[in-house]
Amino acid sequence: MNRPDHNDANPLVGIIMGSTSDWETMEHASNILTGLKVPHETRIVSAHRTPDLLFEYAATAEQRGLEVIIAGAGGAAHLPGMTASKTVLPVLGVPVESKVLKGLDSLLSIAQMPGGIPVGTLAIGRAGAINAALLAAAILGAKHPDIREALRKFRVEQTDRVLAQPDPSVSAVAIPMKNLQKGKRQ
Ligand code: RP5
């Protein structure tokens, strides 16, 4: 497994997360940004375990050239909201799936911000991490035409992939004939 210490020169997006255990989820955001050629960095920054680091990261993000922050956290997930409270950059929150409450705790902690400090909240888990990266690219696309075009290409390719496989009963993986006959539709 790759470690969360991705470092592009002049990153536009900062992906932060509360714990190394969040990387399994948040690496999907990093992978999407890499695919779109969006320079980014990944860091462990915990609202509860390293609060001073969180304040410093959020307070200096804008002057370091970051334009969007993606923050993933699980459980009592204060990281996205506290980050948003210390910067005017857009903050996108990814609720990491917690063991006990399956991420519902994370989702509510991130989504239920008081009026005045917004956090754009995505879905729980992998889908949320992927969509946070795509939404970050959409935000950056307003200023960076290359990123807008990369996002457009991603969407076209995604559509083409779906249209190229219209029959869900046909799989690229070879399925034994008896299974095919059993599951055959009229
Ligand atoms: C949160 O606590 C982290 O974001 C993580 O999702 C959760 C559990 O952290 P570990 O105990 O796995 O380090 O702060």
mmCIF file of C-alpha atoms in Angstrom, residues 1 20 30-31 47 70 76 89 96 101 106 123 138-139 154:
data_model
loop_
_atom_site.group_PDB
_atom_site.id
_atom_site.type_symbol
_atom_site.label_atom_id
_atom_site.label_comp_id
_atom_site.label_asym_id
_atom_site.label_seq_id
_atom_site.Cartn_x
_atom_site.Cartn_y
_atom_site.Cartn_z
ATOM 1 C CA MET A 1 0.000 0.000 0.000
ATOM 2 C CA THR A 20 -3.154 6.645 8.445
ATOM 3 C CA SER A 30 -5.344 11.054 -4.762
ATOM 4 C CA ASN A 31 -5.559 8.528 -7.608
ATOM 5 C CA ALA A 47 -8.243 17.546 14.587
ATOM 6 C CA ILE A 70 -10.186 17.713 0.716
ATOM 7 C CA ALA A 76 -16.317 12.304 15.560
ATOM 8 C CA LEU A 89 -10.641 28.013 0.655
ATOM 9 C CA VAL A 96 -14.673 7.790 6.294
ATOM 10 C CA LEU A 101 -21.485 3.119 13.020
ATOM 11 C CA SER A 106 -18.678 10.672 10.229
ATOM 12 C CA ALA A 123 -20.756 10.356 0.282
ATOM 13 C CA ALA A 138 -14.560 21.011 -11.287
ATOM 14 C CA ILE A 139 -13.868 23.924 -8.918
ATOM 15 C CA PHE A 154 -12.753 11.744 -17.842
#
